Amino acid sequence: MKVLNQRVAVVTGAASGIGLALTRRLAAEGMHLVLADVEPDALEQATALVRADGAEAIGVRTDVRDLGAVQELAARTIEEFGAVHLVCNNAGVETGGSFLEIPDGAWQWVMDVNFYGVLHGCRVFLPLLAQHPQAHIVNTASVAAFTSGTATMTPYCVSKSAILSLTESLAVELHTAGSTVGISLLAPGPVKTRMPDAERNMPDGLEPAREPHRVALMEELRTKAQQAGLEPAEVADMTVQAIRDNQFFVLPHREMALAGVRRRLQWMETGELPAPRKAGT
Ligand SMILES: NC(=O)c1ccc[n+]([C@@H]2O[C@H](COP(=O)([O-])OP(=O)(O)OC[C@H]3O[C@@H](n4cnc5c(N)ncnc54)[C@H](O)[C@@H]3O)[C@@H](O)[C@H]2O)c1
């Protein structure tokens, strides 16, 4: 997708972190923006910020778990701007713990936001994107999609692997069909965002895991992300370049992603179980 100026983008999870940085970067390219997020106050502030940057923007409170809400998001986008050219399925959450301690509701929440949120975005927006000679989808996974066995983060890893598989399959299908819609998989490692506090959006009745080793690991991840993580704006720059170049894999932490793939390959080749991984390594 070479031309971004005056085109329309929808970004989910746009009120914070990578989604907000992406939104502001796309606004700087002259795009009109639809910001979608489940947090109303943060969404309002983010929309005001993007407007202050000089872009035409609306905020639409959206829970991506809900197919009807994503359909409503598409309807609002068309009503406001008449078209949609780029969709970034970026909203994501994380919770976990030791395998048998993870309640059913926690699995449901992570899969509903991370996997079904992306699936809904692809299914609802693809017919609208396909109406244009140039359009693009970005699905946000994580290096966790490539790296098997991250301690206490099993639901997150499962959901991100599912996004990888969905996005690869869709890319092949779109390419084979000669579609005008390009697609990218964004798979970062640690980025300085509010992701370590993702449990702030947990549905009622769910509690963050309090197992000491999970709490310690999350604290370590938080520190590591703040000390050594990329800035969201850097990830946004790489993503916009990938949209322009129709590049499938967007790997801000390329070595981490490749190490994860090698780890699995070595496991397959030698049969030897790899050492447990810690998040952010
Ligand atoms: N930060 C990292 O280190 C990192 C690494 C790899 C991948 N990612 C991925 O990047 C994406 C963006 O996360 P981030 O790091 O910017 O975190 P963040 O918490 O700063 O932003 C995530 C946004 O998603 C929104 N959200 C949560 N549930 C939602 C729902 N049901 N519907 C709509 N919006 C919802 C939140 O309100 C928040 O604004 C996620 O998919 C995450 O898994 C992040």
XYZ file of C-alpha atoms and ligand atoms in Angstrom:
325
model
C 0.000 0.000 0.000
C 2.074 2.911 -1.310
C -0.350 5.798 -0.796
C -1.459 6.474 2.767
C -2.339 10.174 2.490
C -6.127 10.808 2.687
C -6.800 7.065 3.138
C -8.691 5.643 6.128
C -7.224 3.440 8.870
C -8.874 1.582 11.747
C -6.656 0.662 14.712
C -7.862 -1.515 17.611
C -6.268 -1.131 21.021
C -5.564 2.433 19.866
C -5.794 4.115 23.269
C -2.378 2.983 24.525
C 1.085 1.690 23.676
C 1.750 0.328 20.201
C -1.802 1.066 18.959
C -1.580 4.722 19.964
C 1.901 5.116 18.459
C 0.730 3.483 15.249
C -2.307 5.750 15.110
C -0.174 8.883 15.555
C 2.336 7.682 12.958
C -0.451 6.979 10.444
C -1.945 10.396 11.204
C 1.432 11.950 10.365
C 1.169 10.194 6.980
C -2.090 12.078 6.352
C -4.459 9.197 7.060
C -7.907 9.607 8.577
C -8.129 7.551 11.751
C -10.705 5.456 13.554
C -9.466 4.623 17.038
C -11.096 1.598 18.662
C -10.552 0.594 22.284
C -12.410 -0.874 25.235
C -11.227 1.824 27.722
C -13.511 4.863 27.218
C -11.463 7.531 29.029
C -8.138 6.534 27.499
C -9.862 6.356 24.099
C -11.219 9.871 24.451
C -7.777 11.217 25.411
C -6.051 9.350 22.579
C -8.576 10.625 20.026
C -8.069 14.202 21.257
C -4.290 13.743 20.938
C -4.538 12.498 17.354
C -6.867 15.378 16.463
C -4.412 17.804 18.074
C -1.768 16.293 15.763
C -3.946 17.630 12.934
C -5.638 14.421 11.764
C -9.302 13.745 11.150
C -10.094 11.133 13.771
C -12.979 9.521 15.623
C -12.931 7.205 18.626
C -15.343 4.275 18.705
C -15.583 2.363 21.966
C -15.227 -1.257 20.873
C -14.766 -4.549 22.672
C -13.102 -6.667 19.987
C -14.307 -9.859 21.698
C -17.778 -9.057 20.393
C -18.372 -9.696 16.665
C -21.399 -7.344 16.707
C -19.240 -4.550 18.154
C -16.631 -4.996 15.404
C -19.415 -4.905 12.788
C -20.639 -1.690 14.410
C -17.067 -0.309 14.256
C -16.989 -0.989 10.513
C -20.397 0.648 10.043
C -19.271 3.777 11.956
C -16.101 3.947 9.871
C -18.036 3.866 6.597
C -20.595 6.333 7.932
C -17.847 8.799 8.923
C -15.263 8.398 6.158
C -17.016 6.414 3.380
C -14.279 3.773 3.055
C -11.578 1.816 4.901
C -8.134 1.027 3.454
C -6.077 -0.214 6.418
C -7.010 -2.263 9.486
C -4.596 -2.874 12.355
C -5.915 -5.661 14.590
C -3.722 -4.720 17.522
C -5.741 -4.997 20.773
C -4.262 -7.599 23.098
C -4.153 -8.745 26.723
C -2.206 -11.184 28.879
C -2.864 -13.256 31.984
C -1.627 -16.654 33.081
C -0.061 -18.731 35.824
C 0.797 -22.385 36.376
C -1.176 -24.517 33.942
C -3.674 -26.100 36.342
C -4.134 -22.826 38.244
C -5.361 -20.885 35.195
C -9.160 -20.592 35.399
C -11.363 -21.237 32.414
C -12.401 -17.575 32.336
C -8.774 -16.467 31.949
C -8.294 -18.738 28.917
C -11.577 -17.443 27.511
C -10.598 -13.785 27.993
C -7.153 -14.082 26.402
C -8.419 -16.126 23.443
C -11.461 -13.867 22.978
C -9.467 -10.618 22.875
C -6.266 -11.789 21.201
C -7.466 -14.458 18.789
C -11.177 -13.778 18.206
C -10.532 -10.017 18.184
C -8.136 -10.469 15.255
C -10.407 -13.003 13.565
C -13.414 -10.659 13.833
C -11.340 -7.784 12.433
C -10.233 -9.847 9.426
C -13.684 -11.275 8.681
C -15.587 -8.009 9.046
C -13.154 -5.678 7.264
C -11.802 -7.865 4.452
C -14.810 -7.365 2.122
C -14.558 -3.586 2.650
C -10.789 -3.504 2.084
C -11.098 -5.625 -1.055
C -13.080 -2.835 -2.746
C -9.867 -0.806 -3.192
C -6.880 -1.209 -5.513
C -4.582 -0.899 -2.484
C -5.448 -1.980 1.048
C -3.739 -3.709 3.951
C -4.264 -5.638 7.211
C -1.782 -5.710 10.104
C -2.315 -8.385 12.761
C -0.333 -7.986 15.984
C 1.109 -11.210 17.365
C 4.336 -11.318 19.435
C 7.674 -13.120 19.515
C 5.685 -15.412 21.853
C 4.173 -16.844 18.652
C 7.570 -18.310 17.726
C 8.979 -19.215 21.133
C 7.529 -22.318 22.713
C 7.238 -22.642 26.465
C 7.304 -19.174 28.066
C 6.845 -19.599 31.837
C 3.302 -18.791 33.134
C 2.216 -17.252 29.824
C 0.594 -20.301 28.179
C -2.730 -18.670 27.178
C -0.884 -15.681 25.677
C 1.503 -17.951 23.712
C -1.411 -20.054 22.440
C -3.344 -16.963 21.333
C -0.329 -15.442 19.555
C 0.509 -18.745 17.810
C -3.102 -18.822 16.616
C -2.729 -15.293 15.194
C 0.470 -16.356 13.406
C -1.260 -19.361 11.875
C -4.382 -17.402 10.909
C -2.342 -14.606 9.335
C -0.031 -16.951 7.395
C -3.002 -18.910 6.039
C -4.844 -15.748 5.050
C -1.717 -14.310 3.383
C -1.353 -17.391 1.201
C -5.044 -17.372 0.321
C -5.060 -13.651 -0.558
C -1.892 -13.956 -2.632
C -3.156 -17.041 -4.482
C -6.433 -15.298 -5.279
C -4.573 -12.221 -6.607
C -6.210 -10.036 -3.952
C -5.360 -6.338 -3.756
C -5.287 -6.645 0.038
C -1.814 -7.040 1.527
C -1.260 -8.452 5.008
C 1.460 -8.236 7.660
C 2.185 -9.978 10.941
C 3.673 -7.673 13.575
C 5.582 -9.769 16.138
C 7.515 -7.598 18.619
C 9.481 -8.544 21.729
C 9.499 -6.170 24.750
C 8.041 -2.711 24.065
C 7.510 0.064 26.641
C 3.719 -0.052 26.954
C 1.043 -0.861 29.536
C 1.001 -4.561 28.529
C 2.388 -5.733 31.928
C -0.790 -4.133 33.394
C -3.098 -5.805 30.862
C -5.059 -7.415 33.706
C -6.580 -3.944 34.334
C -9.130 -4.879 31.648
C -10.037 -8.317 33.048
C -13.753 -9.099 33.047
C -15.582 -9.019 36.390
C -15.076 -12.160 38.433
C -11.505 -12.802 37.242
C -8.467 -12.135 39.416
C -4.808 -11.830 38.426
C -2.784 -14.903 39.452
C -1.079 -14.383 42.801
C 1.347 -17.325 42.673
C 4.695 -15.918 43.856
C 6.722 -17.139 40.861
C 4.217 -15.611 38.403
C 4.240 -12.290 40.301
C 8.061 -12.298 40.317
C 8.240 -13.124 36.595
C 5.819 -10.348 35.706
C 7.793 -7.866 37.806
C 10.957 -8.932 36.000
C 9.242 -8.541 32.628
C 7.971 -5.091 33.581
C 11.476 -3.974 34.575
C 13.052 -5.526 31.484
C 10.521 -3.888 29.170
C 11.046 -0.471 30.783
C 14.845 -0.752 30.743
C 15.489 -2.451 27.429
C 12.195 -2.404 25.546
C 11.695 -0.538 22.301
C 9.699 2.672 22.217
C 6.220 2.142 20.701
C 7.076 4.836 18.117
C 9.978 2.704 16.819
C 7.613 -0.247 16.334
C 5.135 2.062 14.587
C 7.846 3.289 12.163
C 8.767 -0.293 11.202
C 5.119 -1.231 10.766
C 4.372 1.696 8.450
C 7.411 0.791 6.337
C 6.141 -2.816 6.116
C 2.692 -1.596 5.027
C 4.301 0.444 2.226
C 6.561 -2.462 1.178
C 3.850 -5.147 1.538
C 6.246 -7.039 3.799
C 4.671 -9.958 5.700
C 6.836 -10.369 8.810
C 7.415 -7.218 10.863
C 10.040 -8.249 13.420
C 11.198 -5.355 15.612
C 13.192 -7.922 17.691
C 14.404 -9.984 14.778
C 17.044 -12.005 16.687
C 14.579 -12.932 19.420
C 12.069 -14.167 16.842
C 14.691 -16.169 14.934
C 16.066 -17.654 18.188
C 12.562 -18.871 18.997
C 12.186 -20.571 15.632
C 15.677 -22.133 15.950
C 14.813 -23.395 19.444
C 11.780 -25.253 18.076
C 13.748 -26.559 15.099
C 16.469 -27.875 17.391
C 13.839 -29.553 19.571
C 12.363 -31.225 16.474
C 15.761 -32.289 15.171
C 17.323 -33.539 18.429
C 14.244 -34.516 20.437
C 15.749 -32.745 23.454
C 13.386 -30.575 25.454
C 14.707 -26.979 25.583
C 15.258 -25.213 28.918
C 12.228 -23.195 30.115
C 12.084 -19.663 28.714
C 11.414 -16.541 30.674
C 9.265 -13.802 29.165
C 11.297 -11.098 27.455
C 14.291 -13.324 26.680
N 4.370 -4.432 24.893
C 4.981 -5.525 24.523
O 6.076 -5.825 25.020
C 4.397 -6.390 23.451
C 5.195 -7.407 22.893
C 4.664 -8.217 21.901
C 3.362 -8.016 21.465
N 2.601 -7.026 22.013
C 1.233 -6.874 21.527
O 1.009 -5.541 21.130
C -0.399 -5.259 21.159
C -0.626 -3.910 21.810
O -0.327 -3.992 23.192
P 0.543 -2.888 23.970
O 1.828 -3.505 24.301
O 0.502 -1.597 23.260
O -0.279 -2.827 25.370
P -1.240 -1.701 25.998
O -1.872 -2.350 27.184
O -0.465 -0.458 26.206
O -2.329 -1.485 24.848
C -3.314 -2.451 24.562
C -4.641 -1.754 24.283
O -5.641 -2.762 23.985
C -6.848 -2.361 24.614
N -7.765 -3.503 24.805
C -7.688 -4.497 25.732
N -8.748 -5.324 25.622
C -9.497 -4.860 24.586
C -10.704 -5.290 23.988
N -11.381 -6.358 24.471
N -11.191 -4.592 22.926
C -10.532 -3.487 22.472
N -9.398 -3.025 23.012
C -8.871 -3.703 24.049
C -6.392 -1.753 25.939
O -7.410 -0.958 26.528
C -5.162 -0.971 25.500
O -5.488 0.347 25.141
C -1.033 -6.445 21.896
O -1.641 -7.324 20.954
C 0.148 -7.124 22.564
O -0.068 -8.505 22.777
C 3.091 -6.213 22.995
